């Protein structure tokens, strides 16, 4: 089976997918002087605490909308294992 990617701007769908895969809202450490900064979803075994700092879902989703972003994500890999592939893209390119 081929891997399939989906794109969404739906807050509930983003949160559901991230949490089902162990992900938490985060920003790149050292970004966001007075705002949420560069957004990421932090997964177990990912970049980790040296690079990412946790933020609230409310803050993450507010910045997500302000920046006009969409989440491109993958439910499962081609080998049918759960995937944590996710990429933030501009909505006009989604």
PDB file of C-alpha atoms in Angstrom:
ATOM      1  CA  UNK A   1       0.000   0.000   0.000  1.00  0.00           C
ATOM      2  CA  UNK A   2       1.292   3.464  -0.868  1.00  0.00           C
ATOM      3  CA  UNK A   3       1.666   6.127   1.775  1.00  0.00           C
ATOM      4  CA  UNK A   4      -0.880   8.907   1.557  1.00  0.00           C
ATOM      5  CA  UNK A   5      -0.581  12.478   2.691  1.00  0.00           C
ATOM      6  CA  UNK A   6      -3.432  14.738   3.734  1.00  0.00           C
ATOM      7  CA  UNK A   7      -3.587  18.485   4.163  1.00  0.00           C
ATOM      8  CA  UNK A   8      -5.755  20.229   6.732  1.00  0.00           C
ATOM      9  CA  UNK A   9      -6.343  23.517   8.504  1.00  0.00           C
ATOM     10  CA  UNK A  10      -8.900  21.983  10.912  1.00  0.00           C
ATOM     11  CA  UNK A  11      -7.756  22.517  14.500  1.00  0.00           C
ATOM     12  CA  UNK A  12      -9.455  19.398  15.879  1.00  0.00           C
ATOM     13  CA  UNK A  13      -8.022  17.194  13.130  1.00  0.00           C
ATOM     14  CA  UNK A  14      -4.494  18.559  13.705  1.00  0.00           C
ATOM     15  CA  UNK A  15      -4.691  18.081  17.463  1.00  0.00           C
ATOM     16  CA  UNK A  16      -6.227  14.584  17.130  1.00  0.00           C
ATOM     17  CA  UNK A  17      -3.564  13.408  14.666  1.00  0.00           C
ATOM     18  CA  UNK A  18      -0.673  14.878  16.665  1.00  0.00           C
ATOM     19  CA  UNK A  19      -1.854  13.480  20.002  1.00  0.00           C
ATOM     20  CA  UNK A  20      -2.606  10.030  18.530  1.00  0.00           C
ATOM     21  CA  UNK A  21       1.041   9.944  17.436  1.00  0.00           C
ATOM     22  CA  UNK A  22       2.430  11.270  20.736  1.00  0.00           C
ATOM     23  CA  UNK A  23       3.004  14.778  19.371  1.00  0.00           C
ATOM     24  CA  UNK A  24       2.851  18.004  21.353  1.00  0.00           C
ATOM     25  CA  UNK A  25       2.740  21.644  20.192  1.00  0.00           C
ATOM     26  CA  UNK A  26       6.135  23.329  20.282  1.00  0.00           C
ATOM     27  CA  UNK A  27       8.223  26.126  18.853  1.00  0.00           C
ATOM     28  CA  UNK A  28      11.861  26.245  17.864  1.00  0.00           C
ATOM     29  CA  UNK A  29      13.806  27.449  20.907  1.00  0.00           C
ATOM     30  CA  UNK A  30      15.077  31.008  20.525  1.00  0.00           C
ATOM     31  CA  UNK A  31      12.363  32.063  18.053  1.00  0.00           C
ATOM     32  CA  UNK A  32       9.255  34.024  18.856  1.00  0.00           C
ATOM     33  CA  UNK A  33      10.251  37.241  20.546  1.00  0.00           C
ATOM     34  CA  UNK A  34       6.818  38.105  21.924  1.00  0.00           C
ATOM     35  CA  UNK A  35       4.942  35.583  19.782  1.00  0.00           C
ATOM     36  CA  UNK A  36       4.784  31.818  19.228  1.00  0.00           C
ATOM     37  CA  UNK A  37       7.840  31.751  16.925  1.00  0.00           C
ATOM     38  CA  UNK A  38       8.620  28.960  14.463  1.00  0.00           C
ATOM     39  CA  UNK A  39       6.014  26.244  14.992  1.00  0.00           C
ATOM     40  CA  UNK A  40       6.709  22.516  15.180  1.00  0.00           C
ATOM     41  CA  UNK A  41       5.018  19.388  16.485  1.00  0.00           C
ATOM     42  CA  UNK A  42       7.330  17.611  18.927  1.00  0.00           C
ATOM     43  CA  UNK A  43       7.206  13.803  18.658  1.00  0.00           C
ATOM     44  CA  UNK A  44       8.932  11.296  20.941  1.00  0.00           C
ATOM     45  CA  UNK A  45      12.400  10.660  19.542  1.00  0.00           C
ATOM     46  CA  UNK A  46      12.288  13.866  17.499  1.00  0.00           C
ATOM     47  CA  UNK A  47      14.449  16.986  17.768  1.00  0.00           C
ATOM     48  CA  UNK A  48      13.875  17.129  21.515  1.00  0.00           C
ATOM     49  CA  UNK A  49      14.256  19.672  24.256  1.00  0.00           C
ATOM     50  CA  UNK A  50      17.537  21.142  23.012  1.00  0.00           C
ATOM     51  CA  UNK A  51      15.835  22.536  19.915  1.00  0.00           C
ATOM     52  CA  UNK A  52      12.141  22.697  20.811  1.00  0.00           C
ATOM     53  CA  UNK A  53      10.212  24.273  23.642  1.00  0.00           C
ATOM     54  CA  UNK A  54       6.598  23.276  24.446  1.00  0.00           C
ATOM     55  CA  UNK A  55       3.770  25.792  24.026  1.00  0.00           C
ATOM     56  CA  UNK A  56      -0.004  25.459  24.514  1.00  0.00           C
ATOM     57  CA  UNK A  57      -2.289  24.205  21.760  1.00  0.00           C
ATOM     58  CA  UNK A  58      -4.157  27.530  21.950  1.00  0.00           C
ATOM     59  CA  UNK A  59      -0.952  29.513  21.300  1.00  0.00           C
ATOM     60  CA  UNK A  60       0.174  27.083  18.584  1.00  0.00           C
ATOM     61  CA  UNK A  61      -3.164  27.134  16.749  1.00  0.00           C
ATOM     62  CA  UNK A  62      -3.472  30.925  16.985  1.00  0.00           C
ATOM     63  CA  UNK A  63      -0.043  31.373  15.375  1.00  0.00           C
ATOM     64  CA  UNK A  64      -0.903  28.640  12.831  1.00  0.00           C
ATOM     65  CA  UNK A  65      -3.915  30.676  11.685  1.00  0.00           C
ATOM     66  CA  UNK A  66      -2.123  34.052  11.836  1.00  0.00           C
ATOM     67  CA  UNK A  67       0.620  32.731   9.557  1.00  0.00           C
ATOM     68  CA  UNK A  68      -1.888  31.214   7.107  1.00  0.00           C
ATOM     69  CA  UNK A  69      -0.500  27.706   7.511  1.00  0.00           C
ATOM     70  CA  UNK A  70      -1.836  24.243   6.702  1.00  0.00           C
ATOM     71  CA  UNK A  71      -0.588  20.897   8.003  1.00  0.00           C
ATOM     72  CA  UNK A  72       0.559  18.335   5.455  1.00  0.00           C
ATOM     73  CA  UNK A  73       0.669  14.995   7.261  1.00  0.00           C
ATOM     74  CA  UNK A  74       0.802  11.265   6.724  1.00  0.00           C
ATOM     75  CA  UNK A  75      -1.420   8.770   8.592  1.00  0.00           C
ATOM     76  CA  UNK A  76       0.795   5.801   7.806  1.00  0.00           C
ATOM     77  CA  UNK A  77       3.919   4.919   5.876  1.00  0.00           C
ATOM     78  CA  UNK A  78       3.985   2.681   2.814  1.00  0.00           C
ATOM     79  CA  UNK A  79       4.745  -0.287   5.120  1.00  0.00           C
ATOM     80  CA  UNK A  80       1.476   0.505   6.966  1.00  0.00           C
ATOM     81  CA  UNK A  81       3.257   1.583  10.181  1.00  0.00           C
ATOM     82  CA  UNK A  82       2.038   4.767  11.876  1.00  0.00           C
ATOM     83  CA  UNK A  83       3.794   7.851  10.523  1.00  0.00           C
ATOM     84  CA  UNK A  84       4.829  11.057  12.267  1.00  0.00           C
ATOM     85  CA  UNK A  85       5.607  12.833   8.991  1.00  0.00           C
ATOM     86  CA  UNK A  86       4.232  16.360   9.206  1.00  0.00           C
ATOM     87  CA  UNK A  87       5.131  19.592   7.468  1.00  0.00           C
ATOM     88  CA  UNK A  88       3.716  23.075   7.880  1.00  0.00           C
ATOM     89  CA  UNK A  89       2.995  24.692   4.507  1.00  0.00           C
ATOM     90  CA  UNK A  90       1.397  27.949   3.391  1.00  0.00           C
ATOM     91  CA  UNK A  91      -2.325  27.531   2.764  1.00  0.00           C
ATOM     92  CA  UNK A  92      -2.075  28.920  -0.756  1.00  0.00           C
ATOM     93  CA  UNK A  93       0.316  26.076  -1.630  1.00  0.00           C
ATOM     94  CA  UNK A  94      -1.752  23.360   0.056  1.00  0.00           C
TER      95      UNK A  94
END
